[in-house]
Amino acid sequence: MGVHARKQVVNVSDPYAPWTHQWIQHGIPGLLTSSHTTPKWLPWIVANPQDPKQTWWVWPVLVHGSMYFGQSHGKEITWQPMTMSPRVPGALPLPWRTMLAWANNFVQHKAAPAHVSVSPSIASWYQNQTPHASLAGFMMAMQTRPHTIVLGVVVKSRKLGWVQLVSLWQWQGQWIPTYLIINPEPSFLTPENLLMPPNKGLPLPLPSWAQS
């Protein structure tokens, strides 16, 4: 009679080891977990392209009208609320400051940014601007291209439903924005469909540049 060995996965990894589900759960402050019960939101997490040993965290939805952004300092994650206003908080990293400035300009029907390629066209910036739109959510993801991330802001429009603003940023000794995409989404989608990170919040596969 043969012996069939089967590997067992035992969930006993260090809860503070980076890029594990336990690490994510330990990094979420109680204020955010208690603010929403259904669905149970999770943060979007990326390695900082300028310093891959540091991680950036963003909560996907507004909490009491604020965006919550976290940065790691050693094993601690420091979160801070950012009030959504045209005056973008200076405490955010440059890519997020710029992205929120663009999103606020989009919502307020201001001109398209001049120093980044707008896709599919400059006209799409103006065609998708509608009255009474507001910032509704935030996303981040890492790219396999070295030191590159994608940032996203979801705008809620009464007329169009949802519009995603997506930008790609790369660190090359300075921050380089490659493009800004204006991406309308079907109005029947829900915030959970648009904003919930996949894989229980754990970015996979993890790019080689983000592994320390």
Coordinates of C-alpha atoms in Angstrom, one line a residue:
M1 CA 0.0 0.0 0.0
G2 CA 1.5 3.3 -1.1
V3 CA 1.9 6.3 1.2
H4 CA 0.5 9.5 -0.3
A5 CA 1.9 12.6 1.3
R6 CA 0.0 15.8 0.9
K7 CA 1.5 19.2 1.8
Q8 CA -0.5 21.1 4.4
V9 CA -0.5 24.9 4.5
V10 CA -0.4 26.0 8.2
N11 CA -1.3 29.5 8.8
V12 CA 1.4 30.4 11.3
S13 CA 3.4 33.0 9.5
D14 CA 4.7 36.0 11.3
P15 CA 1.8 38.5 11.4
Y16 CA 4.2 41.3 10.8
A17 CA 6.0 39.7 7.8
P18 CA 5.4 41.9 4.7
W19 CA 3.0 40.8 2.0
T20 CA 0.9 38.4 4.0
H21 CA -2.8 38.5 4.9
Q22 CA -1.9 38.7 8.6
W23 CA 0.4 41.7 7.9
I24 CA -2.5 43.4 6.1
Q25 CA -5.0 42.8 8.9
H26 CA -2.5 44.1 11.5
G27 CA -1.9 47.2 9.4
I28 CA -5.6 48.3 9.3
P29 CA -6.6 50.7 12.2
G30 CA -9.7 49.9 14.1
L31 CA -11.3 53.2 12.9
L32 CA -11.4 51.9 9.4
T33 CA -12.5 48.3 10.2
S34 CA -15.4 49.6 12.4
S35 CA -16.5 52.3 9.9
H36 CA -18.0 49.9 7.4
T37 CA -19.4 46.4 8.1
T38 CA -20.7 45.4 4.7
P39 CA -18.7 44.9 2.6
K40 CA -15.6 44.5 4.7
W41 CA -13.2 46.8 2.9
L42 CA -9.5 46.1 2.5
P43 CA -6.7 48.5 1.6
W44 CA -4.8 48.7 -1.7
I45 CA -1.1 48.4 -1.0
V46 CA 2.0 49.0 -3.1
A47 CA 5.7 49.3 -2.5
N48 CA 7.0 52.8 -2.8
P49 CA 8.9 52.9 -6.1
Q50 CA 11.3 55.4 -4.6
D51 CA 12.0 53.2 -1.6
P52 CA 10.6 49.7 -2.1
K53 CA 11.1 48.8 1.5
Q54 CA 8.4 51.2 2.4
T55 CA 4.8 50.5 1.6
W56 CA 1.9 52.8 0.8
W57 CA -1.6 51.9 1.8
V58 CA -4.9 53.6 0.6
W59 CA -8.4 52.9 1.9
P60 CA -10.7 52.4 -1.1
V61 CA -13.6 54.5 0.1
L62 CA -14.1 57.8 1.9
V63 CA -14.5 57.6 5.6
H64 CA -16.4 60.6 7.1
G65 CA -15.5 62.5 4.0
S66 CA -11.8 61.8 4.2
M67 CA -9.4 59.7 2.2
Y68 CA -7.2 57.6 4.4
F69 CA -3.6 57.1 3.4
G70 CA -1.0 55.0 5.2
Q71 CA 2.8 54.7 5.0
S72 CA 5.0 52.1 6.7
H73 CA 7.7 53.1 9.1
G74 CA 9.5 50.0 10.1
K75 CA 6.8 47.6 11.2
E76 CA 4.3 50.4 11.9
I77 CA 1.8 51.7 9.5
T78 CA 1.0 55.4 10.0
W79 CA -2.4 56.4 8.7
Q80 CA -3.7 59.9 8.2
P81 CA -7.0 61.3 6.9
M82 CA -7.0 63.7 3.9
T83 CA -9.9 66.0 3.5
M84 CA -11.1 66.0 -0.1
S85 CA -10.8 69.6 -1.2
P86 CA -9.2 71.5 -4.0
R87 CA -6.3 72.2 -1.7
V88 CA -4.5 68.9 -1.9
P89 CA -2.7 68.0 1.4
G90 CA 1.1 68.4 1.2
A91 CA 1.7 65.3 3.4
L92 CA 0.9 62.9 0.5
P93 CA 3.6 61.7 -1.8
L94 CA 3.9 63.6 -5.1
P95 CA 2.1 61.1 -7.2
W96 CA -1.0 61.1 -5.0
R97 CA -0.9 64.9 -4.6
T98 CA -0.9 65.3 -8.3
M99 CA -3.5 62.6 -8.9
L100 CA -5.9 64.3 -6.4
A101 CA -5.3 67.7 -8.0
W102 CA -6.1 66.3 -11.4
A103 CA -9.3 64.6 -10.0
N104 CA -10.4 67.8 -8.3
N105 CA -9.8 69.7 -11.5
F106 CA -11.8 67.1 -13.4
V107 CA -14.8 67.3 -11.0
Q108 CA -14.6 71.2 -11.1
H109 CA -14.6 71.3 -14.9
K110 CA -11.2 72.8 -15.1
A111 CA -8.7 72.3 -18.0
A112 CA -7.0 69.0 -18.6
P113 CA -3.4 68.6 -17.3
A114 CA -0.9 69.9 -19.8
H115 CA 2.2 67.8 -18.9
V116 CA 0.9 64.3 -19.2
S117 CA -0.6 62.3 -22.1
V118 CA -4.4 62.1 -21.7
S119 CA -6.0 58.9 -23.1
P120 CA -7.9 58.1 -25.2
S121 CA -7.8 61.9 -26.0
I122 CA -7.9 65.3 -24.5
A123 CA -11.5 65.5 -25.7
S124 CA -12.4 62.6 -23.3
W125 CA -11.4 64.8 -20.3
Y126 CA -14.1 67.3 -21.3
Q127 CA -16.7 64.8 -22.6
N128 CA -16.9 63.0 -19.3
Q129 CA -17.2 66.0 -17.0
T130 CA -20.7 66.3 -15.6
P131 CA -22.4 68.5 -13.0
H132 CA -22.6 67.3 -9.4
A133 CA -19.7 64.7 -9.7
S134 CA -17.6 63.8 -6.7
L135 CA -14.6 61.7 -5.7
A136 CA -15.8 58.3 -4.6
G137 CA -12.9 55.9 -4.2
F138 CA -9.2 55.2 -4.7
M139 CA -7.0 52.3 -6.0
M140 CA -3.3 51.5 -6.4
A141 CA -1.4 48.6 -8.0
M142 CA 2.2 47.7 -8.8
Q143 CA 3.5 47.0 -12.3
T144 CA 6.2 44.5 -13.3
R145 CA 8.1 47.3 -15.0
P146 CA 10.7 48.4 -12.4
H147 CA 9.7 51.0 -9.8
T148 CA 6.3 51.6 -11.4
I149 CA 2.8 51.9 -9.9
V150 CA -0.7 52.8 -11.1
L151 CA -3.0 55.1 -9.2
G152 CA -6.7 55.4 -9.6
V153 CA -9.5 57.7 -8.5
V154 CA -13.1 56.8 -9.1
V155 CA -15.5 59.7 -9.7
K156 CA -19.2 59.3 -9.1
S157 CA -21.3 61.1 -11.7
R158 CA -25.1 61.3 -11.5
K159 CA -25.3 61.4 -15.2
L160 CA -22.7 58.9 -16.3
G161 CA -22.4 56.6 -13.3
W162 CA -18.7 56.2 -12.7
V163 CA -15.6 57.6 -14.3
Q164 CA -12.1 56.2 -13.5
L165 CA -9.1 58.4 -13.7
V166 CA -6.0 56.2 -13.9
S167 CA -2.4 57.3 -14.0
L168 CA 0.9 55.4 -14.3
W169 CA 3.9 56.6 -12.3
Q170 CA 7.5 55.6 -12.4
W171 CA 10.5 56.6 -10.2
Q172 CA 13.6 57.4 -12.3
G173 CA 15.4 59.6 -9.9
Q174 CA 12.3 61.7 -10.1
W175 CA 8.6 61.0 -10.4
I176 CA 7.5 60.5 -14.1
P177 CA 3.8 60.3 -14.9
T178 CA 3.4 58.4 -18.2
Y179 CA -0.2 58.8 -18.9
L180 CA -3.7 59.7 -17.5
I181 CA -6.6 57.5 -18.7
I182 CA -10.2 58.7 -18.6
N183 CA -12.2 55.5 -18.3
P184 CA -16.0 55.6 -18.0
E185 CA -17.5 52.5 -16.2
P186 CA -21.1 51.2 -16.5
S187 CA -23.5 52.8 -14.1
F188 CA -24.8 49.5 -12.9
L189 CA -21.5 48.7 -11.2
T190 CA -21.3 49.0 -7.4
P191 CA -18.5 50.5 -5.3
E192 CA -17.6 46.9 -4.3
N193 CA -17.2 45.8 -7.9
L194 CA -15.0 48.8 -8.6
L195 CA -13.0 49.3 -5.5
M196 CA -12.5 46.0 -3.6
P197 CA -8.9 44.8 -3.9
P198 CA -8.6 41.2 -5.3
N199 CA -6.9 38.4 -3.4
K200 CA -8.1 39.6 0.0
G201 CA -5.9 42.7 -0.5
L202 CA -2.6 40.8 -1.1
P203 CA -1.0 42.0 -4.3
L204 CA 0.0 39.0 -6.5
P205 CA 2.2 38.4 -8.2
L206 CA 4.6 40.6 -6.3
P207 CA 7.0 42.4 -8.7
S208 CA 10.7 41.6 -8.3
W209 CA 11.5 45.2 -7.6
A210 CA 9.1 45.2 -4.6
Q211 CA 10.7 42.2 -2.9
S212 CA 13.3 43.1 -0.4

